[in-house]
């Protein structure tokens, strides 16, 4: 799973306000407000970084074990994909 | 809480903190249509360069703007408009584009579909060429505009067709609605207010619908939508609108306004940063201090829940951002009378304290 490379959907839009990302799926009019970790991950999705890169970023930035970071980032990316906010290349 | 409810709550909190969540950028004043009701002069006084436009979008994003409307004039009269729109997309705005459709051929329709804006808005003034071109004053414009709508909707672009209600199209509104929907638009919207031109020139006011016209369109709309609860007035300590609080408008030359209808410059981005203007601009401070209770006669008016009052129109026509706008008074009275099943009165609207008392028809 960690070889996945997430890319933001073109129909997504977002803005970081006061350190928290507001993310919108414009086709579905769905809105999410991300927490600090989610904001870091969302802001780092650039179509080049892999899931493993994002896990490393979270591990470096927060007090969390690599295993826990991998589980959390994986679940978060799955949620973003289910909400049509990201798609994956491998 | 539903996503929609959640966002309204979030939006209210951000606007209360004066985050310019909604931005409108007029990329040009130039237009190839000569619409009789248009508020915008098309003589043009220069435009921001592409680099300046991109820097503006960057500054808006940094200030927290999320919803961006790119409008004109006609946006495609700027050759670099695609680059401006692509930059907006790259900066993660929820992007909406206003166009008259004239230049939207297959190539531009493909580009717009790939851009994936949240919506494209196109004015549709009539259900037939004669009515439409009476407004645009450009032969062939009906076919060009309706062709553009079809090109976009057939590519999955979400299009909203819209029109002001004027004396030339008011009775056609039901047919216009059906025609617009037949073109595949997602929504057809109409506005009962016709505003004066920027600078106060009053030629568009001759197109205002009669009170009977207003009664007709409100009755049609009521029948179409079915019975609904009476609207609720905002509390007295609420802001009348978001202008200067959570909304900002930028002219082609970089002037910062509270709203596209309130052309009082707070500053120009060629002279100061957007952040500085947004924080300190005089007119923005003024707008942020206006509440419903500041609106004198309006605050106690029984028609307030039905009223579409616009501060910009009040300034143009009554000389004050806080005065009642008599045209809005007329529209509110008609809308309320129809909602309550009463005959719509054509009597003069007289409110104590207004600068002008007159019959509007």
GROMACS .gro file of C-alpha atoms in nm:
model
  451
    1UNK     CA    1   0.000   0.000   0.000
    2UNK     CA    2   0.280   0.245   0.081
    3UNK     CA    3   0.388   0.255  -0.284
    4UNK     CA    4   0.071   0.444  -0.367
    5UNK     CA    5   0.124   0.797  -0.494
    6UNK     CA    6  -0.175   1.012  -0.408
    7UNK     CA    7  -0.269   1.299  -0.635
    8UNK     CA    8  -0.534   1.559  -0.561
    9UNK     CA    9  -0.842   1.542  -0.779
   10UNK     CA   10  -0.879   1.846  -1.003
   11UNK     CA   11  -1.228   1.898  -0.864
   12UNK     CA   12  -1.089   1.949  -0.514
   13UNK     CA   13  -1.015   2.289  -0.363
   14UNK     CA   14  -0.871   2.385  -0.029
   15UNK     CA   15  -0.739   2.661   0.186
   16UNK     CA   16  -0.538   2.652   0.509
   17UNK     CA   17  -0.684   2.900   0.754
   18UNK     CA   18  -0.534   2.931   1.102
   19UNK     CA   19  -0.336   2.615   1.049
   20UNK     CA   20  -0.633   2.396   0.952
   21UNK     CA   21  -0.717   2.295   0.595
   22UNK     CA   22  -1.071   2.344   0.467
   23UNK     CA   23  -1.108   2.092   0.184
   24UNK     CA   24  -1.392   2.093  -0.066
   25UNK     CA   25  -1.497   1.840  -0.328
   26UNK     CA   26  -1.656   2.085  -0.567
   27UNK     CA   27  -1.853   1.831  -0.772
   28UNK     CA   28  -2.017   1.685  -0.463
   29UNK     CA   29  -2.019   2.003  -0.251
   30UNK     CA   30  -1.865   1.803   0.033
   31UNK     CA   31  -1.660   1.993   0.287
   32UNK     CA   32  -1.407   1.872   0.543
   33UNK     CA   33  -1.206   2.057   0.804
   34UNK     CA   34  -0.878   1.873   0.867
   35UNK     CA   35  -0.686   1.849   1.192
   36UNK     CA   36  -0.318   1.932   1.224
   37UNK     CA   37  -0.194   1.594   1.097
   38UNK     CA   38  -0.450   1.585   0.815
   39UNK     CA   39  -0.352   1.937   0.713
   40UNK     CA   40   0.016   1.837   0.694
   41UNK     CA   41  -0.063   1.531   0.484
   42UNK     CA   42  -0.307   1.714   0.256
   43UNK     CA   43  -0.059   1.997   0.201
   44UNK     CA   44   0.210   1.744   0.111
   45UNK     CA   45   0.010   1.558  -0.152
   46UNK     CA   46   0.169   1.682  -0.473
   47UNK     CA   47   0.141   1.390  -0.712
   48UNK     CA   48   0.509   1.307  -0.656
   49UNK     CA   49   0.537   1.204  -0.289
   50UNK     CA   50   0.442   0.845  -0.219
   51UNK     CA   51   0.240   0.721   0.074
   52UNK     CA   52   0.568   0.612   0.233
   53UNK     CA   53   0.703   0.967   0.198
   54UNK     CA   54   0.393   1.099   0.374
   55UNK     CA   55   0.429   0.845   0.654
   56UNK     CA   56   0.791   0.954   0.702
   57UNK     CA   57   0.681   1.316   0.711
   58UNK     CA   58   0.424   1.245   0.982
   59UNK     CA   59   0.674   1.039   1.182
   60UNK     CA   60   0.925   1.326   1.169
   61UNK     CA   61   0.670   1.591   1.263
   62UNK     CA   62   0.469   1.421   1.538
   63UNK     CA   63   0.540   1.190   1.827
   64UNK     CA   64   0.412   0.872   1.668
   65UNK     CA   65   0.564   0.535   1.584
   66UNK     CA   66   0.621   0.452   1.217
   67UNK     CA   67   0.367   0.168   1.240
   68UNK     CA   68   0.098   0.392   1.385
   69UNK     CA   69   0.176   0.667   1.131
   70UNK     CA   70   0.149   0.414   0.847
   71UNK     CA   71  -0.191   0.293   0.970
   72UNK     CA   72  -0.324   0.647   1.021
   73UNK     CA   73  -0.194   0.787   0.693
   74UNK     CA   74  -0.321   0.485   0.502
   75UNK     CA   75  -0.667   0.515   0.653
   76UNK     CA   76  -0.671   0.890   0.592
   77UNK     CA   77  -0.575   0.850   0.225
   78UNK     CA   78  -0.846   0.585   0.185
   79UNK     CA   79  -1.097   0.834   0.326
   80UNK     CA   80  -0.977   1.106   0.089
   81UNK     CA   81  -1.010   0.866  -0.204
   82UNK     CA   82  -1.359   0.758  -0.096
   83UNK     CA   83  -1.455   1.127  -0.085
   84UNK     CA   84  -1.319   1.173  -0.440
   85UNK     CA   85  -1.056   1.414  -0.314
   86UNK     CA   86  -0.752   1.212  -0.426
   87UNK     CA   87  -0.672   0.943  -0.676
   88UNK     CA   88  -0.374   0.707  -0.679
   89UNK     CA   89  -0.095   0.630  -0.917
   90UNK     CA   90   0.146   0.347  -0.840
   91UNK     CA   91  -2.412   1.809   1.133
   92UNK     CA   92  -2.443   1.782   0.757
   93UNK     CA   93  -2.153   1.898   0.545
   94UNK     CA   94  -2.362   2.189   0.430
   95UNK     CA   95  -2.460   2.289   0.783
   96UNK     CA   96  -2.105   2.244   0.901
   97UNK     CA   97  -1.978   2.469   0.630
   98UNK     CA   98  -2.230   2.743   0.693
   99UNK     CA   99  -2.119   2.740   1.053
  100UNK     CA  100  -1.753   2.747   0.954
  101UNK     CA  101  -1.817   3.017   0.695
  102UNK     CA  102  -1.998   3.235   0.948
  103UNK     CA  103  -1.709   3.207   1.190
  104UNK     CA  104  -1.452   3.296   0.925
  105UNK     CA  105  -1.653   3.588   0.794
  106UNK     CA  106  -1.704   3.719   1.148
  107UNK     CA  107  -1.323   3.730   1.168
  108UNK     CA  108  -1.308   3.915   0.834
  109UNK     CA  109  -1.144   3.639   0.632
  110UNK     CA  110  -1.211   3.738   0.267
  111UNK     CA  111  -1.358   3.398   0.189
  112UNK     CA  112  -1.538   3.512  -0.129
  113UNK     CA  113  -1.345   3.710  -0.390
  114UNK     CA  114  -1.457   3.844  -0.725
  115UNK     CA  115  -1.196   3.957  -0.978
  116UNK     CA  116  -1.310   4.156  -1.282
  117UNK     CA  117  -1.027   4.065  -1.518
  118UNK     CA  118  -1.140   4.316  -1.780
  119UNK     CA  119  -1.410   4.576  -1.838
  120UNK     CA  120  -1.402   4.515  -2.212
  121UNK     CA  121  -1.707   4.341  -2.356
  122UNK     CA  122  -1.828   4.256  -2.704
  123UNK     CA  123  -2.194   4.275  -2.595
  124UNK     CA  124  -2.358   4.613  -2.527
  125UNK     CA  125  -2.625   4.501  -2.280
  126UNK     CA  126  -2.877   4.773  -2.213
  127UNK     CA  127  -2.898   4.703  -1.840
  128UNK     CA  128  -2.527   4.655  -1.768
  129UNK     CA  129  -2.386   4.839  -1.464
  130UNK     CA  130  -2.032   4.836  -1.600
  131UNK     CA  131  -1.883   5.100  -1.833
  132UNK     CA  132  -1.680   4.929  -2.105
  133UNK     CA  133  -1.445   5.213  -2.193
  134UNK     CA  134  -1.160   5.047  -2.004
  135UNK     CA  135  -0.884   5.216  -1.810
  136UNK     CA  136  -0.609   4.959  -1.816
  137UNK     CA  137  -0.576   4.613  -1.671
  138UNK     CA  138  -0.340   4.434  -1.436
  139UNK     CA  139  -0.075   4.242  -1.627
  140UNK     CA  140  -0.070   3.864  -1.617
  141UNK     CA  141   0.206   3.868  -1.355
  142UNK     CA  142   0.016   4.123  -1.147
  143UNK     CA  143  -0.301   3.915  -1.178
  144UNK     CA  144  -0.118   3.603  -1.061
  145UNK     CA  145   0.034   3.794  -0.768
  146UNK     CA  146  -0.314   3.916  -0.675
  147UNK     CA  147  -0.446   3.559  -0.673
  148UNK     CA  148  -0.152   3.454  -0.456
  149UNK     CA  149  -0.226   3.734  -0.212
  150UNK     CA  150  -0.595   3.639  -0.199
  151UNK     CA  151  -0.505   3.275  -0.130
  152UNK     CA  152  -0.265   3.381   0.144
  153UNK     CA  153  -0.540   3.593   0.300
  154UNK     CA  154  -0.775   3.292   0.313
  155UNK     CA  155  -0.990   3.349   0.004
  156UNK     CA  156  -1.135   3.018  -0.109
  157UNK     CA  157  -1.424   3.101  -0.343
  158UNK     CA  158  -1.312   3.296  -0.648
  159UNK     CA  159  -1.526   3.432  -0.930
  160UNK     CA  160  -1.350   3.548  -1.245
  161UNK     CA  161  -1.570   3.789  -1.436
  162UNK     CA  162  -1.564   4.082  -1.676
  163UNK     CA  163  -1.658   4.245  -1.904
  164UNK     CA  164  -1.613   3.935  -2.112
  165UNK     CA  165  -1.328   3.730  -1.970
  166UNK     CA  166  -1.224   3.573  -2.301
  167UNK     CA  167  -1.141   3.917  -2.442
  168UNK     CA  168  -0.823   3.883  -2.239
  169UNK     CA  169  -0.594   3.657  -2.438
  170UNK     CA  170  -0.421   3.553  -2.117
  171UNK     CA  171  -0.745   3.463  -1.940
  172UNK     CA  172  -0.672   3.087  -1.958
  173UNK     CA  173  -0.342   3.147  -1.780
  174UNK     CA  174  -0.516   3.350  -1.508
  175UNK     CA  175  -0.778   3.078  -1.462
  176UNK     CA  176  -0.519   2.800  -1.458
  177UNK     CA  177  -0.322   2.989  -1.194
  178UNK     CA  178  -0.637   3.024  -0.985
  179UNK     CA  179  -0.694   2.652  -1.017
  180UNK     CA  180  -0.334   2.580  -0.918
  181UNK     CA  181  -0.386   2.795  -0.609
  182UNK     CA  182  -0.674   2.569  -0.509
  183UNK     CA  183  -0.964   2.813  -0.534
  184UNK     CA  184  -1.323   2.700  -0.575
  185UNK     CA  185  -1.342   2.865  -0.915
  186UNK     CA  186  -1.648   3.010  -1.084
  187UNK     CA  187  -1.637   3.183  -1.424
  188UNK     CA  188  -1.881   3.434  -1.572
  189UNK     CA  189  -1.885   3.458  -1.952
  190UNK     CA  190  -2.133   3.565  -2.218
  191UNK     CA  191  -2.040   3.254  -2.419
  192UNK     CA  192  -1.962   3.429  -2.748
  193UNK     CA  193  -1.605   3.294  -2.762
  194UNK     CA  194  -1.680   2.948  -2.621
  195UNK     CA  195  -1.618   2.732  -2.928
  196UNK     CA  196  -1.538   2.360  -2.910
  197UNK     CA  197  -1.175   2.426  -2.819
  198UNK     CA  198  -1.257   2.659  -2.531
  199UNK     CA  199  -1.540   2.431  -2.417
  200UNK     CA  200  -1.289   2.143  -2.399
  201UNK     CA  201  -1.052   2.364  -2.201
  202UNK     CA  202  -1.326   2.471  -1.958
  203UNK     CA  203  -1.434   2.110  -1.907
  204UNK     CA  204  -1.076   2.009  -1.829
  205UNK     CA  205  -1.035   2.307  -1.593
  206UNK     CA  206  -1.323   2.176  -1.379
  207UNK     CA  207  -1.452   2.502  -1.236
  208UNK     CA  208  -1.730   2.458  -0.983
  209UNK     CA  209  -1.953   2.637  -1.231
  210UNK     CA  210  -1.982   2.862  -1.534
  211UNK     CA  211  -2.247   3.133  -1.529
  212UNK     CA  212  -2.396   3.269  -1.850
  213UNK     CA  213  -2.665   3.535  -1.877
  214UNK     CA  214  -2.967   3.431  -2.081
  215UNK     CA  215  -3.194   3.728  -2.126
  216UNK     CA  216  -3.461   3.579  -2.348
  217UNK     CA  217  -3.602   3.257  -2.483
  218UNK     CA  218  -3.581   3.385  -2.840
  219UNK     CA  219  -3.329   3.580  -3.045
  220UNK     CA  220  -3.544   3.893  -3.064
  221UNK     CA  221  -3.574   3.936  -2.687
  222UNK     CA  222  -3.216   3.831  -2.617
  223UNK     CA  223  -3.064   4.061  -2.876
  224UNK     CA  224  -3.285   4.352  -2.771
  225UNK     CA  225  -3.077   4.337  -2.453
  226UNK     CA  226  -2.730   4.253  -2.590
  227UNK     CA  227  -2.766   4.473  -2.902
  228UNK     CA  228  -2.546   4.228  -3.093
  229UNK     CA  229  -2.694   4.037  -3.388
  230UNK     CA  230  -2.616   3.667  -3.369
  231UNK     CA  231  -2.548   3.675  -2.996
  232UNK     CA  232  -2.846   3.451  -2.911
  233UNK     CA  233  -2.709   3.166  -3.121
  234UNK     CA  234  -2.357   3.215  -2.990
  235UNK     CA  235  -2.463   3.221  -2.625
  236UNK     CA  236  -2.707   2.930  -2.644
  237UNK     CA  237  -2.455   2.732  -2.851
  238UNK     CA  238  -2.195   2.787  -2.578
  239UNK     CA  239  -2.435   2.666  -2.310
  240UNK     CA  240  -2.501   2.348  -2.504
  241UNK     CA  241  -2.132   2.291  -2.573
  242UNK     CA  242  -2.054   2.320  -2.203
  243UNK     CA  243  -2.344   2.118  -2.063
  244UNK     CA  244  -2.278   1.839  -2.315
  245UNK     CA  245  -1.924   1.818  -2.171
  246UNK     CA  246  -2.048   1.793  -1.815
  247UNK     CA  247  -1.968   2.151  -1.715
  248UNK     CA  248  -2.211   2.280  -1.455
  249UNK     CA  249  -2.376   2.587  -1.607
  250UNK     CA  250  -2.603   2.833  -1.435
  251UNK     CA  251  -2.814   3.048  -1.665
  252UNK     CA  252  -2.933   3.374  -1.516
  253UNK     CA  253  -3.106   3.698  -1.596
  254UNK     CA  254  -3.217   4.018  -1.436
  255UNK     CA  255  -3.594   4.062  -1.458
  256UNK     CA  256  -3.656   4.350  -1.698
  257UNK     CA  257  -3.964   4.495  -1.861
  258UNK     CA  258  -3.852   4.329  -2.187
  259UNK     CA  259  -3.841   3.976  -2.045
  260UNK     CA  260  -4.051   3.962  -1.727
  261UNK     CA  261  -4.354   3.801  -1.891
  262UNK     CA  262  -4.127   3.555  -2.067
  263UNK     CA  263  -3.965   3.430  -1.748
  264UNK     CA  264  -4.155   3.096  -1.727
  265UNK     CA  265  -4.069   3.018  -2.091
  266UNK     CA  266  -3.712   3.134  -2.035
  267UNK     CA  267  -3.678   2.903  -1.736
  268UNK     CA  268  -3.802   2.606  -1.940
  269UNK     CA  269  -3.579   2.699  -2.234
  270UNK     CA  270  -3.271   2.725  -2.009
  271UNK     CA  271  -3.340   2.387  -1.852
  272UNK     CA  272  -3.383   2.235  -2.199
  273UNK     CA  273  -3.025   2.345  -2.274
  274UNK     CA  274  -2.905   2.129  -1.986
  275UNK     CA  275  -2.823   2.398  -1.731
  276UNK     CA  276  -2.802   2.295  -1.369
  277UNK     CA  277  -2.990   2.600  -1.250
  278UNK     CA  278  -3.176   2.902  -1.381
  279UNK     CA  279  -3.174   3.206  -1.155
  280UNK     CA  280  -3.324   3.551  -1.185
  281UNK     CA  281  -3.280   3.878  -1.001
  282UNK     CA  282  -3.565   4.129  -0.966
  283UNK     CA  283  -3.321   4.419  -0.918
  284UNK     CA  284  -3.179   4.626  -1.204
  285UNK     CA  285  -2.897   4.847  -1.078
  286UNK     CA  286  -2.777   5.184  -1.207
  287UNK     CA  287  -2.441   5.195  -1.380
  288UNK     CA  288  -2.123   5.236  -1.181
  289UNK     CA  289  -2.098   5.610  -1.132
  290UNK     CA  290  -2.474   5.639  -1.095
  291UNK     CA  291  -2.576   5.680  -1.460
  292UNK     CA  292  -2.942   5.584  -1.469
  293UNK     CA  293  -3.006   5.449  -1.822
  294UNK     CA  294  -3.053   5.087  -1.704
  295UNK     CA  295  -3.335   5.195  -1.472
  296UNK     CA  296  -3.568   5.239  -1.771
  297UNK     CA  297  -3.561   4.859  -1.799
  298UNK     CA  298  -3.696   4.795  -1.452
  299UNK     CA  299  -4.002   4.573  -1.446
  300UNK     CA  300  -4.338   4.726  -1.361
  301UNK     CA  301  -4.502   4.637  -1.032
  302UNK     CA  302  -4.743   4.417  -1.230
  303UNK     CA  303  -4.442   4.245  -1.386
  304UNK     CA  304  -4.300   4.180  -1.039
  305UNK     CA  305  -4.634   4.040  -0.922
  306UNK     CA  306  -4.635   3.811  -1.225
  307UNK     CA  307  -4.287   3.669  -1.170
  308UNK     CA  308  -4.329   3.626  -0.796
  309UNK     CA  309  -4.663   3.449  -0.849
  310UNK     CA  310  -4.506   3.222  -1.111
  311UNK     CA  311  -4.218   3.141  -0.880
  312UNK     CA  312  -4.452   3.070  -0.590
  313UNK     CA  313  -4.662   2.837  -0.801
  314UNK     CA  314  -4.353   2.659  -0.931
  315UNK     CA  315  -4.195   2.607  -0.590
  316UNK     CA  316  -4.514   2.547  -0.393
  317UNK     CA  317  -4.607   2.694  -0.055
  318UNK     CA  318  -4.318   2.776   0.174
  319UNK     CA  319  -4.272   2.926   0.518
  320UNK     CA  320  -4.239   3.303   0.540
  321UNK     CA  321  -3.876   3.415   0.538
  322UNK     CA  322  -3.720   3.516   0.868
  323UNK     CA  323  -3.551   3.853   0.913
  324UNK     CA  324  -3.191   3.861   1.026
  325UNK     CA  325  -3.133   3.979   1.384
  326UNK     CA  326  -3.067   4.351   1.429
  327UNK     CA  327  -2.704   4.297   1.525
  328UNK     CA  328  -2.632   4.094   1.209
  329UNK     CA  329  -2.449   4.229   0.907
  330UNK     CA  330  -2.681   4.315   0.616
  331UNK     CA  331  -2.438   4.144   0.374
  332UNK     CA  332  -2.082   4.012   0.355
  333UNK     CA  333  -1.939   4.305   0.156
  334UNK     CA  334  -1.605   4.404   0.311
  335UNK     CA  335  -1.640   4.140   0.581
  336UNK     CA  336  -1.608   3.806   0.405
  337UNK     CA  337  -1.633   3.927   0.047
  338UNK     CA  338  -1.408   4.144  -0.167
  339UNK     CA  339  -1.409   4.265  -0.526
  340UNK     CA  340  -1.107   4.360  -0.735
  341UNK     CA  341  -1.127   4.578  -1.046
  342UNK     CA  342  -0.926   4.513  -1.364
  343UNK     CA  343  -0.684   4.784  -1.251
  344UNK     CA  344  -0.629   4.637  -0.904
  345UNK     CA  345  -0.865   4.857  -0.704
  346UNK     CA  346  -1.002   4.678  -0.398
  347UNK     CA  347  -1.374   4.725  -0.331
  348UNK     CA  348  -1.603   4.579  -0.062
  349UNK     CA  349  -1.825   4.440  -0.337
  350UNK     CA  350  -1.877   4.463  -0.710
  351UNK     CA  351  -2.179   4.685  -0.636
  352UNK     CA  352  -1.990   4.921  -0.402
  353UNK     CA  353  -1.718   5.081  -0.611
  354UNK     CA  354  -1.556   5.278  -0.332
  355UNK     CA  355  -1.185   5.193  -0.348
  356UNK     CA  356  -1.014   5.081  -0.030
  357UNK     CA  357  -0.677   5.092  -0.204
  358UNK     CA  358  -0.492   4.963  -0.507
  359UNK     CA  359  -0.262   4.662  -0.509
  360UNK     CA  360  -0.010   4.848  -0.724
  361UNK     CA  361   0.043   5.082  -0.428
  362UNK     CA  362  -0.008   4.862  -0.120
  363UNK     CA  363  -0.028   4.493  -0.041
  364UNK     CA  364  -0.367   4.327  -0.049
  365UNK     CA  365  -0.325   4.226   0.316
  366UNK     CA  366  -0.264   4.586   0.421
  367UNK     CA  367  -0.559   4.720   0.223
  368UNK     CA  368  -0.790   4.446   0.349
  369UNK     CA  369  -0.691   4.513   0.709
  370UNK     CA  370  -0.696   4.893   0.705
  371UNK     CA  371  -0.901   5.022   0.410
  372UNK     CA  372  -1.141   5.295   0.523
  373UNK     CA  373  -1.448   5.173   0.334
  374UNK     CA  374  -1.388   4.820   0.456
  375UNK     CA  375  -1.387   4.943   0.816
  376UNK     CA  376  -1.709   5.131   0.743
  377UNK     CA  377  -1.877   4.820   0.600
  378UNK     CA  378  -1.767   4.610   0.898
  379UNK     CA  379  -1.937   4.850   1.136
  380UNK     CA  380  -2.276   4.845   0.961
  381UNK     CA  381  -2.540   4.620   1.114
  382UNK     CA  382  -2.911   4.589   1.041
  383UNK     CA  383  -2.974   4.828   1.329
  384UNK     CA  384  -2.760   5.090   1.146
  385UNK     CA  385  -3.012   5.091   0.862
  386UNK     CA  386  -3.250   5.330   1.030
  387UNK     CA  387  -3.589   5.286   0.856
  388UNK     CA  388  -3.504   4.935   0.733
  389UNK     CA  389  -3.444   4.800   1.085
  390UNK     CA  390  -3.810   4.843   1.178
  391UNK     CA  391  -3.964   4.776   0.837
  392UNK     CA  392  -4.220   4.493   0.831
  393UNK     CA  393  -4.115   4.399   0.476
  394UNK     CA  394  -3.753   4.334   0.577
  395UNK     CA  395  -3.770   3.951   0.553
  396UNK     CA  396  -3.870   3.985   0.186
  397UNK     CA  397  -3.626   4.264   0.101
  398UNK     CA  398  -3.335   4.223  -0.146
  399UNK     CA  399  -3.180   4.555  -0.042
  400UNK     CA  400  -2.831   4.620  -0.177
  401UNK     CA  401  -2.606   4.877  -0.008
  402UNK     CA  402  -2.447   4.963  -0.342
  403UNK     CA  403  -2.782   5.049  -0.497
  404UNK     CA  404  -2.879   5.254  -0.190
  405UNK     CA  405  -2.557   5.450  -0.230
  406UNK     CA  406  -2.615   5.512  -0.600
  407UNK     CA  407  -2.983   5.601  -0.575
  408UNK     CA  408  -3.032   5.741  -0.226
  409UNK     CA  409  -2.681   5.864  -0.157
  410UNK     CA  410  -2.604   5.650   0.147
  411UNK     CA  411  -2.482   5.299   0.221
  412UNK     CA  412  -2.733   5.283   0.507
  413UNK     CA  413  -3.041   5.439   0.345
  414UNK     CA  414  -3.340   5.234   0.232
  415UNK     CA  415  -3.326   5.167  -0.141
  416UNK     CA  416  -3.670   5.249  -0.274
  417UNK     CA  417  -3.645   4.997  -0.555
  418UNK     CA  418  -3.573   4.723  -0.302
  419UNK     CA  419  -3.872   4.853  -0.098
  420UNK     CA  420  -4.091   4.812  -0.407
  421UNK     CA  421  -3.966   4.460  -0.477
  422UNK     CA  422  -4.004   4.357  -0.112
  423UNK     CA  423  -4.361   4.486  -0.097
  424UNK     CA  424  -4.454   4.297  -0.415
  425UNK     CA  425  -4.286   3.975  -0.302
  426UNK     CA  426  -4.458   3.990   0.037
  427UNK     CA  427  -4.800   4.069  -0.108
  428UNK     CA  428  -4.779   3.771  -0.344
  429UNK     CA  429  -4.658   3.544  -0.062
  430UNK     CA  430  -4.950   3.651   0.154
  431UNK     CA  431  -5.204   3.626  -0.125
  432UNK     CA  432  -5.279   3.998  -0.128
  433UNK     CA  433  -5.308   4.223  -0.433
  434UNK     CA  434  -4.985   4.401  -0.516
  435UNK     CA  435  -5.017   4.773  -0.465
  436UNK     CA  436  -4.882   5.023  -0.713
  437UNK     CA  437  -4.906   5.303  -0.457
  438UNK     CA  438  -4.605   5.528  -0.401
  439UNK     CA  439  -4.360   5.396  -0.148
  440UNK     CA  440  -4.307   5.657   0.121
  441UNK     CA  441  -4.064   5.603   0.402
  442UNK     CA  442  -3.984   5.878   0.652
  443UNK     CA  443  -3.631   6.007   0.627
  444UNK     CA  444  -3.550   5.898   0.273
  445UNK     CA  445  -3.405   6.158   0.044
  446UNK     CA  446  -3.644   6.103  -0.242
  447UNK     CA  447  -4.007   6.008  -0.246
  448UNK     CA  448  -4.137   5.886  -0.574
  449UNK     CA  449  -4.348   5.641  -0.763
  450UNK     CA  450  -4.143   5.374  -0.934
  451UNK     CA  451  -4.308   5.191  -1.214
   0.00000   0.00000   0.00000
